Short mmCIF file of C-alpha atoms and ligand atoms in Angstrom, two decimals:
data_model
loop_
_atom_site.label_atom_id
_atom_site.label_comp_id
_atom_site.label_asym_id
_atom_site.label_seq_id
_atom_site.Cartn_x
_atom_site.Cartn_y
_atom_site.Cartn_z
CA UNK O 101 0.00 0.00 0.00
CA UNK O 102 1.14 3.52 -0.63
CA UNK O 103 0.83 4.35 3.04
CA UNK O 104 3.15 4.73 5.96
CA UNK O 105 3.12 1.21 7.31
CA UNK O 106 3.07 -0.56 3.98
CA UNK O 107 5.57 -2.47 1.94
CA UNK O 108 6.21 0.63 -0.15
CA UNK O 109 7.46 2.39 2.93
CA UNK O 110 10.31 -0.02 3.49
CA UNK O 111 13.85 0.98 2.65
CA UNK O 112 14.52 0.56 -1.05
CA UNK O 113 17.69 -1.41 -0.90
CA UNK O 114 18.45 -5.02 -0.07
CA UNK O 115 15.63 -5.88 2.26
CA UNK O 116 12.80 -4.70 0.03
CA UNK O 117 10.60 -7.59 -0.98
CA UNK O 118 10.32 -6.57 -4.57
CA UNK O 119 13.85 -5.50 -5.28
CA UNK O 120 15.25 -8.93 -4.40
CA UNK O 121 18.55 -7.63 -3.13
CA UNK O 122 20.33 -10.93 -3.07
CA UNK O 123 19.00 -12.23 -6.36
CA UNK O 124 21.47 -12.86 -9.08
CA UNK O 125 21.17 -11.16 -12.41
CA UNK O 126 21.83 -14.30 -14.36
CA UNK O 127 18.46 -15.29 -15.76
CA UNK O 128 17.28 -11.95 -17.04
CA UNK O 129 16.54 -10.71 -20.49
CA UNK O 130 18.57 -7.65 -21.18
CA UNK O 131 21.33 -7.92 -18.63
CA UNK O 132 22.75 -11.06 -20.13
CA UNK O 133 22.59 -11.75 -23.83
CA UNK O 134 21.20 -8.58 -25.23
CA UNK O 135 23.94 -6.18 -24.41
CA UNK O 136 26.67 -8.48 -25.55
CA UNK O 137 24.87 -9.54 -28.67
CA UNK O 138 25.41 -6.04 -30.02
CA UNK O 139 29.17 -6.35 -29.80
CA UNK O 140 29.47 -7.71 -33.32
CA UNK O 141 27.79 -4.59 -34.69
CA UNK O 142 30.48 -2.14 -33.65
CA UNK O 143 30.65 0.80 -36.02
CA UNK O 144 33.96 2.25 -37.03
CA UNK O 145 33.43 5.85 -35.97
CA UNK O 146 36.14 8.32 -36.95
CA UNK O 147 37.52 10.08 -33.90
CA UNK O 148 36.73 13.50 -35.40
CA UNK O 149 33.08 12.75 -34.62
CA UNK O 150 33.97 12.80 -30.92
CA UNK O 151 35.34 16.36 -31.03
CA UNK O 152 32.99 19.30 -30.89
CA UNK O 153 32.94 22.54 -28.94
CA UNK O 154 29.89 23.13 -26.79
CA UNK O 155 27.42 25.67 -28.04
CA UNK O 156 25.50 26.36 -24.87
CA UNK O 157 21.89 26.98 -25.66
CA UNK O 158 19.79 28.97 -23.33
CA UNK O 159 17.05 26.68 -22.17
CA UNK O 160 13.81 28.20 -23.40
CA UNK O 161 11.81 29.37 -20.43
CA UNK O 162 8.48 27.61 -20.63
CA UNK O 163 5.57 29.57 -19.29
CA UNK O 164 3.02 27.10 -17.96
CA UNK O 165 -0.65 27.79 -18.50
CA UNK O 166 -1.66 25.97 -15.30
CA UNK O 167 -0.62 25.67 -11.70
CA UNK O 168 -0.90 22.30 -9.97
CA UNK O 169 -3.98 23.54 -8.14
CA UNK O 170 -5.70 24.25 -11.49
CA UNK O 171 -5.58 20.57 -12.38
CA UNK O 172 -8.64 18.53 -11.56
CA UNK O 173 -6.61 16.32 -9.23
CA UNK O 174 -7.62 14.53 -6.03
CA UNK O 175 -6.82 16.62 -2.91
CA UNK O 176 -4.40 13.99 -1.62
CA UNK O 177 -2.33 14.21 -4.79
CA UNK O 178 -2.27 17.99 -4.52
CA UNK O 179 -1.08 17.71 -0.94
CA UNK O 180 1.69 15.26 -1.86
CA UNK O 181 2.76 17.37 -4.88
CA UNK O 182 3.04 20.28 -2.51
CA UNK O 183 5.08 18.24 -0.02
CA UNK O 184 7.48 17.24 -2.79
CA UNK O 185 8.09 20.91 -3.37
CA UNK O 186 6.78 21.02 -6.93
CA UNK O 187 5.52 24.53 -7.55
CA UNK O 188 5.01 24.90 -11.29
CA UNK O 189 4.24 22.16 -13.77
CA UNK O 190 6.90 21.44 -16.36
CA UNK O 191 5.97 21.82 -20.02
CA UNK O 192 5.05 18.17 -20.52
CA UNK O 193 3.04 18.14 -17.27
CA UNK O 194 1.26 21.37 -18.18
CA UNK O 195 0.20 19.99 -21.54
CA UNK O 196 -0.33 16.28 -20.82
CA UNK O 197 -2.10 16.26 -17.46
CA UNK O 198 -5.40 17.94 -18.52
CA UNK O 199 -6.13 15.68 -21.53
CA UNK O 200 -4.89 12.60 -19.63
CA UNK O 201 -7.30 13.45 -16.81
CA UNK O 202 -10.08 13.50 -19.39
CA UNK O 203 -9.15 9.93 -20.27
CA UNK O 204 -7.52 10.73 -23.59
CA UNK O 205 -4.62 8.72 -25.00
CA UNK O 206 -1.36 10.61 -24.88
CA UNK O 207 1.82 10.43 -26.94
CA UNK O 208 4.51 12.41 -25.17
CA UNK O 209 7.73 13.10 -27.04
CA UNK O 210 9.96 13.77 -24.07
CA UNK O 211 12.95 12.25 -22.37
CA UNK O 212 14.34 11.94 -18.88
CA UNK O 213 14.65 15.28 -17.14
CA UNK O 214 11.48 16.82 -18.55
CA UNK O 215 9.22 15.71 -15.70
CA UNK O 216 7.47 13.11 -17.82
CA UNK O 217 7.08 10.68 -14.92
CA UNK O 218 4.67 12.99 -13.08
CA UNK O 219 2.95 13.73 -16.41
CA UNK O 220 1.70 10.15 -16.54
CA UNK O 221 1.82 9.19 -12.85
CA UNK O 222 -0.51 11.95 -11.62
CA UNK O 223 -3.43 11.29 -14.02
CA UNK O 224 -2.93 7.55 -13.53
CA UNK O 225 -3.02 7.75 -9.72
CA UNK O 226 -5.92 10.17 -9.89
CA UNK O 227 -8.01 7.63 -11.79
CA UNK O 228 -7.28 5.01 -9.14
CA UNK O 229 -7.96 7.34 -6.24
CA UNK O 230 -11.41 8.01 -7.69
CA UNK O 231 -12.03 4.32 -8.31
CA UNK O 232 -9.84 1.90 -6.36
CA UNK O 233 -10.94 -1.04 -8.52
CA UNK O 234 -8.96 0.52 -11.39
CA UNK O 235 -5.48 -0.73 -12.23
CA UNK O 236 -2.56 0.62 -14.25
CA UNK O 237 0.53 -0.98 -15.72
CA UNK O 238 3.74 0.95 -16.43
CA UNK O 239 6.40 -0.59 -18.65
CA UNK O 240 9.94 0.82 -18.64
CA UNK O 241 13.11 -0.37 -20.39
CA UNK O 242 15.42 -0.75 -17.40
CA UNK O 243 15.19 -1.80 -13.79
CA UNK O 244 16.66 1.51 -12.68
CA UNK O 245 14.02 3.49 -14.51
CA UNK O 246 11.27 1.19 -13.23
CA UNK O 247 12.53 1.80 -9.68
CA UNK O 248 12.67 5.57 -10.20
CA UNK O 249 9.08 5.53 -11.45
CA UNK O 250 8.02 3.41 -8.50
CA UNK O 251 9.63 5.85 -6.07
CA UNK O 252 7.92 8.79 -7.75
CA UNK O 253 4.54 7.01 -7.63
CA UNK O 254 5.10 6.09 -4.01
CA UNK O 255 5.72 9.70 -3.03
CA UNK O 256 2.70 10.99 -4.98
CA UNK O 257 0.45 8.26 -3.57
CA UNK O 258 1.65 8.52 0.01
CA UNK O 259 -1.12 7.61 2.51
CA UNK O 260 -3.54 6.89 -0.33
CA UNK O 261 -4.00 3.19 0.41
CA UNK O 262 -3.23 2.37 -3.22
CA UNK O 263 -0.97 -0.62 -3.68
CA UNK O 264 1.81 -1.38 -6.12
CA UNK O 265 4.14 -4.10 -7.38
CA UNK O 266 7.53 -3.83 -9.02
CA UNK O 267 8.19 -6.57 -11.58
CA UNK O 268 11.82 -6.36 -12.61
CA UNK O 269 14.24 -8.95 -13.87
CA UNK O 270 17.09 -9.98 -11.57
CA UNK O 271 14.78 -9.98 -8.57
CA UNK O 272 13.30 -13.16 -7.09
CA UNK O 273 9.97 -14.29 -8.50
CA UNK O 274 8.42 -15.32 -5.17
CA UNK O 275 7.85 -11.84 -3.69
CA UNK O 276 6.55 -10.57 -7.04
CA UNK O 277 4.07 -13.46 -7.22
CA UNK O 278 2.93 -12.66 -3.69
CA UNK O 279 2.55 -8.96 -4.52
CA UNK O 280 0.51 -9.81 -7.62
CA UNK O 281 -1.86 -12.03 -5.67
CA UNK O 282 -2.89 -8.92 -3.69
CA UNK O 283 -4.13 -7.39 -6.97
CA UNK O 284 -2.05 -4.18 -6.72
CA UNK O 285 -3.40 -1.02 -8.34
CA UNK O 286 -0.12 -0.07 -9.97
CA UNK O 287 2.19 -2.59 -11.60
CA UNK O 288 5.52 -1.23 -12.77
CA UNK O 289 8.06 -3.38 -14.56
CA UNK O 290 10.44 -4.20 -17.34
CA UNK O 291 9.14 -5.91 -20.50
CA UNK O 292 10.82 -9.29 -20.08
CA UNK O 293 9.61 -9.86 -16.54
CA UNK O 294 6.10 -8.60 -17.27
CA UNK O 295 5.88 -11.03 -20.18
CA UNK O 296 7.12 -13.86 -17.92
CA UNK O 297 4.32 -13.13 -15.48
CA UNK O 298 1.70 -13.00 -18.23
CA UNK O 299 2.94 -16.31 -19.59
CA UNK O 300 2.84 -18.06 -16.24
CA UNK O 301 -0.65 -16.71 -15.60
CA UNK O 302 0.24 -14.54 -12.61
CA UNK O 303 -0.65 -11.30 -14.41
CA UNK O 304 -3.82 -10.74 -16.42
CA UNK O 305 -3.36 -7.61 -18.49
CA UNK O 306 -7.01 -7.48 -19.48
CA UNK O 307 -7.71 -6.13 -15.98
CA UNK O 308 -5.70 -2.94 -16.56
CA UNK O 309 -7.49 0.16 -17.71
CA UNK O 310 -4.36 2.34 -18.06
CA UNK O 311 -1.21 1.31 -19.93
CA UNK O 312 1.93 3.43 -19.75
CA UNK O 313 4.93 2.80 -21.98
CA UNK O 314 7.94 4.83 -20.92
CA UNK O 315 10.99 5.39 -23.15
CA UNK O 316 9.56 3.41 -26.05
CA UNK O 317 12.57 4.30 -28.21
CA UNK O 318 14.96 2.72 -25.73
CA UNK O 319 12.83 -0.37 -25.40
CA UNK O 320 13.12 -0.83 -29.15
CA UNK O 321 16.88 -0.12 -29.06
CA UNK O 322 17.23 -2.84 -26.47
CA UNK O 323 15.43 -5.40 -28.58
CA UNK O 324 12.14 -5.48 -26.69
CA UNK O 325 9.90 -4.89 -29.72
CA UNK O 326 8.32 -8.36 -29.69
CA UNK O 327 7.80 -8.28 -25.92
CA UNK O 328 6.05 -4.91 -26.23
CA UNK O 329 3.85 -6.18 -29.05
CA UNK O 330 2.97 -9.21 -26.98
CA UNK O 331 2.18 -7.15 -23.87
CA UNK O 332 0.06 -4.56 -25.71
CA UNK O 333 -1.90 -7.27 -27.50
CA UNK O 334 -2.82 -8.75 -24.09
CA UNK O 335 -4.20 -5.49 -22.68
CA UNK O 336 -7.83 -4.51 -22.46
CA UNK O 337 -9.25 -2.85 -25.58
CA UNK O 338 -10.88 -0.16 -23.46
CA UNK O 339 -7.55 0.92 -21.98
CA UNK O 340 -6.18 4.44 -21.85
CA UNK O 341 -2.67 4.60 -23.36
CA UNK O 342 -0.02 7.01 -22.11
CA UNK O 343 3.07 6.49 -24.28
CA UNK O 344 6.35 8.38 -23.93
CA UNK O 345 9.42 8.36 -26.14
CA UNK O 346 12.36 10.68 -26.75
CA UNK O 347 11.91 10.23 -30.48
CA UNK O 348 9.01 9.19 -32.67
CA UNK O 349 10.44 7.57 -35.77
CA UNK O 350 8.32 5.52 -38.21
CA UNK O 351 9.23 2.24 -36.48
CA UNK O 352 7.90 3.54 -33.17
CA UNK O 353 4.82 5.04 -34.79
CA UNK O 354 4.10 1.73 -36.42
CA UNK O 355 4.44 -0.14 -33.13
CA UNK O 356 2.26 2.12 -31.03
CA UNK O 357 -0.05 3.53 -33.70
CA UNK O 358 -2.50 0.65 -33.82
CA UNK O 359 -2.99 0.72 -30.05
CA UNK O 360 -3.86 4.42 -29.79
CA UNK O 361 -7.25 6.08 -30.19
CA UNK O 362 -7.21 9.74 -31.25
CA UNK O 363 -4.17 10.47 -29.14
CA UNK O 364 -3.12 13.95 -28.06
CA UNK O 365 0.53 14.32 -29.09
CA UNK O 366 2.75 16.58 -27.03
CA UNK O 367 6.35 17.31 -27.89
CA UNK O 368 8.65 19.14 -25.52
CA UNK O 369 12.11 20.53 -25.89
CA UNK O 370 14.50 18.19 -24.18
CA UNK O 371 17.19 19.06 -21.72
CA UNK O 372 19.29 16.16 -22.99
CA UNK O 373 20.93 18.17 -25.71
CA UNK O 374 24.46 17.41 -26.79
CA UNK O 375 24.92 21.00 -27.98
CA UNK O 376 25.55 21.67 -24.32
CA UNK O 377 28.35 19.13 -24.17
CA UNK O 378 31.95 19.97 -24.90
CA UNK O 379 33.32 16.93 -26.71
CA UNK O 380 36.96 15.94 -27.00
CA UNK O 381 39.20 12.90 -27.32
CA UNK O 382 42.04 11.53 -25.21
CA UNK O 383 44.69 9.77 -27.27
CA UNK O 384 46.58 6.87 -25.75
CA UNK O 385 49.44 4.85 -27.16
CA UNK O 386 49.79 1.35 -25.80
CA UNK O 387 46.88 -0.11 -23.86
CA UNK O 388 49.08 -0.20 -20.74
CA UNK O 389 49.06 3.60 -20.86
CA UNK O 390 45.29 3.87 -21.00
CA UNK O 391 44.58 3.47 -17.31
CA UNK O 392 47.19 6.08 -16.34
CA UNK O 393 45.65 8.48 -18.84
CA UNK O 394 42.27 7.91 -17.22
CA UNK O 395 43.83 8.50 -13.80
CA UNK O 396 45.19 11.83 -15.06
CA UNK O 397 41.77 12.81 -16.38
CA UNK O 398 40.03 11.94 -13.12
CA UNK O 399 42.37 14.09 -11.04
CA UNK O 400 41.96 17.09 -13.34
CA UNK O 401 40.28 20.10 -11.77
CA UNK O 402 36.63 20.31 -12.71
CA UNK O 403 36.15 16.57 -13.14
CA UNK O 404 33.72 16.42 -10.27
CA UNK O 405 31.24 13.73 -11.10
CA UNK O 406 31.75 11.36 -13.99
CA UNK O 407 30.21 8.33 -15.54
CA UNK O 408 32.85 6.17 -17.21
CA UNK O 409 31.67 3.84 -19.95
CA UNK O 410 33.36 0.58 -20.73
CA UNK O 411 32.20 -2.10 -23.09
CA UNK O 412 31.77 -5.36 -21.24
CA UNK O 413 30.51 -6.32 -17.80
CA UNK O 414 33.90 -7.81 -17.03
CA UNK O 415 35.72 -4.69 -18.28
CA UNK O 416 33.52 -2.49 -16.09
CA UNK O 417 34.08 -4.64 -13.01
CA UNK O 418 37.86 -4.71 -13.55
CA UNK O 419 38.12 -0.99 -14.21
CA UNK O 420 36.02 -0.23 -11.13
CA UNK O 421 38.32 -2.34 -8.95
CA UNK O 422 41.46 -0.79 -10.44
CA UNK O 423 40.21 2.74 -9.83
CA UNK O 424 39.13 1.81 -6.33
CA UNK O 425 42.60 0.44 -5.57
CA UNK O 426 44.01 3.77 -6.75
CA UNK O 427 41.92 5.52 -4.13
CA UNK O 428 39.07 6.85 -6.25
CA UNK O 429 35.54 6.92 -4.84
CA UNK O 430 34.01 4.69 -7.47
CA UNK O 431 31.51 1.91 -8.00
CA UNK O 432 30.61 -0.27 -10.96
CA UNK O 433 27.21 -0.72 -12.58
CA UNK O 434 26.67 -3.66 -14.87
CA UNK O 435 24.34 -6.53 -15.50
CA UNK O 436 26.11 -9.13 -13.35
CA UNK O 437 25.56 -7.10 -10.19
CA UNK O 438 22.58 -8.00 -8.06
CA UNK O 439 19.67 -5.59 -8.05
CA UNK O 440 20.56 -4.55 -4.50
CA UNK O 441 24.16 -3.74 -5.49
CA UNK O 442 22.99 -1.76 -8.51
CA UNK O 443 20.51 0.27 -6.48
CA UNK O 444 23.18 0.94 -3.85
CA UNK O 445 25.76 2.09 -6.43
CA UNK O 446 23.23 4.46 -7.93
CA UNK O 447 22.20 5.83 -4.56
CA UNK O 448 25.82 6.45 -3.56
CA UNK O 449 26.48 8.18 -6.88
CA UNK O 450 23.40 10.37 -6.57
CA UNK O 451 24.28 11.38 -3.02
CA UNK O 452 27.94 12.11 -3.93
CA UNK O 453 29.21 9.40 -1.61
CA UNK O 454 31.11 8.29 -4.71
CA UNK O 455 31.84 10.62 -7.61
CA UNK O 456 32.71 8.11 -10.32
CA UNK O 457 30.53 5.40 -11.73
CA UNK O 458 31.87 2.88 -14.24
CA UNK O 459 29.06 1.41 -16.32
CA UNK O 460 28.01 -0.48 -19.40
CA UNK O 461 25.66 1.25 -21.85
CA UNK O 462 22.72 -0.91 -20.89
CA UNK O 463 23.20 -0.50 -17.14
CA UNK O 464 23.42 3.29 -17.50
CA UNK O 465 20.25 3.76 -19.55
CA UNK O 466 17.53 5.87 -18.04
CA UNK O 467 19.66 7.00 -15.11
CA UNK O 468 18.52 10.39 -13.95
CA UNK O 469 21.43 12.14 -12.26
CA UNK O 470 21.35 15.82 -13.02
CA UNK O 471 24.82 16.95 -11.90
CA UNK O 472 27.18 14.71 -13.90
CA UNK O 473 30.00 16.96 -15.14
CA UNK O 474 31.80 14.45 -17.37
CA UNK O 475 31.01 11.45 -19.50
CA UNK O 476 34.15 9.46 -20.18
CA UNK O 477 34.11 6.90 -22.97
CA UNK O 478 36.93 4.64 -21.83
CA UNK O 479 35.92 2.40 -24.69
CA UNK O 480 34.31 3.82 -27.79
CA UNK O 481 30.58 3.20 -28.13
CA UNK O 482 29.26 0.60 -30.55
CA UNK O 483 27.24 3.11 -32.53
CA UNK O 484 27.04 6.86 -32.87
CA UNK O 485 23.55 6.61 -31.47
CA UNK O 486 24.96 5.01 -28.31
CA UNK O 487 27.49 7.86 -28.22
CA UNK O 488 24.72 10.45 -28.25
CA UNK O 489 22.86 8.60 -25.49
CA UNK O 490 26.03 8.41 -23.39
CA UNK O 491 27.03 12.06 -23.67
CA UNK O 492 23.48 13.23 -23.03
CA UNK O 493 24.11 12.24 -19.38
CA UNK O 494 26.32 15.35 -19.03
CA UNK O 495 25.31 18.93 -19.70
CA UNK O 496 21.88 18.54 -18.16
CA UNK O 497 19.68 21.28 -16.82
CA UNK O 498 21.25 23.98 -18.97
CA UNK O 499 24.81 23.40 -17.68
CA UNK O 500 27.80 22.77 -19.95
CA UNK O 501 29.00 19.19 -19.66
CA UNK O 502 32.07 17.43 -20.97
CA UNK O 503 32.52 14.23 -22.94
CA UNK O 504 35.95 12.67 -23.32
CA UNK O 505 36.44 9.70 -25.61
CA UNK O 506 39.53 7.51 -25.38
CA UNK O 507 40.99 6.86 -28.83
CA UNK O 508 43.99 4.71 -29.65
CA UNK O 509 46.79 6.56 -31.45
P1 AMP I 147 11.60 12.99 -14.97
O1 AMP I 147 11.81 13.61 -16.32
O2 AMP I 147 10.20 12.57 -14.75
O3 AMP I 147 12.60 11.87 -14.76
O4 AMP I 147 11.87 14.12 -13.84
C1 AMP I 147 13.13 14.73 -13.71
C2 AMP I 147 13.32 15.30 -12.33
O5 AMP I 147 12.55 16.51 -12.16
C3 AMP I 147 12.91 14.39 -11.19
O6 AMP I 147 13.90 14.47 -10.19
C4 AMP I 147 11.59 14.96 -10.71
O7 AMP I 147 11.39 14.68 -9.33
C5 AMP I 147 11.75 16.44 -10.97
N1 AMP I 147 10.49 17.14 -11.29
C6 AMP I 147 9.53 16.71 -12.12
N2 AMP I 147 8.52 17.60 -12.21
C7 AMP I 147 8.84 18.64 -11.42
C8 AMP I 147 8.19 19.90 -11.10
N3 AMP I 147 7.02 20.25 -11.62
N4 AMP I 147 8.83 20.71 -10.26
C9 AMP I 147 10.02 20.37 -9.73
N5 AMP I 147 10.69 19.22 -9.98
C10 AMP I 147 10.11 18.35 -10.82
#
């Protein structure tokens, strides 16, 4: 229940029933095969594409047409919004909340950092507060994003009595099965695990009247297209769809188009803009020199908080250990870590307990940490698209960020 003495009030790490702190990551869908299966597709990107001066763009000041109190939201939600300290709605919230509250389908073209979570969570929770028999399912590409959404929902729904379940890979099945038996109002999860539950009969999607897809573009990037098709086909025809994606290319339109009914499409300017990122390369000679070069970079003034990308889970683990032995405050984030370890690494990074995080592309997706100063590509990304995703982690919220890519001489 989203109330003080409920399972959603327990600490997030380790002991939480749903996060399955001690579970291994072995049997999951995207942590194992999917990331590595892309290795063979490495593009040969000329290093000149990694060099570009930042052209800081003034973030356009959006003038909202509503305040939160204008929205036709349940009083409890208004109280919790207030407690969270949200004063003005962001652009996507301002434009998406009113039609979503009217029950319309929404297509939001927005990425992390725009406030899109509240744009779907508030109308969704409002529906359930008005009718507690209603249920909603939220599908997100990564466990980290699913957890962030769950935390956001928990804080909006505090003391509401609404219940939730988090269905993510890498966590034990038992607690999730128990949670599902209680018929939770909100189910949040990653595609592979949701599909597993549908297939074993523990989740009946026909009972859900609201379906949220978050970061559709990333779900497709990660190879979840068939899982998404399967999940959407299982949902109730009378559902309300709230779909969000950073981009809306024809492939995405084709996937979601047939599930939408007269959707309201809202596009917002994103804060993940690589124009704000100063991009440069670091040349190294022999591979034995590479680590020392990285050491030099990390002790440079201004390198305050960095995410360091390496290619493989093993590479990330090794690099993390090496940096730790050199005295850096660092942790590693990759698919072989247990869910509890991943959540802990992220929490320590967010709270500045550590200032460096070594990660694989997949593990880093959807991470919302606003104050990263540097993105360091210790190994070059597989594709230019991956490069853009990586460097978008720096230069958020109108600040200039830095991206440094290691290139062999
Ligand atoms: P999101 O794009 O949903 O991941 O949100 C990005 C960050 O902005 C999160 O830390 C939210 O808690 C925060 N946020 C979202 N909406 C608002 C708002 N209206 N006012 C202040 N902070 C917000």
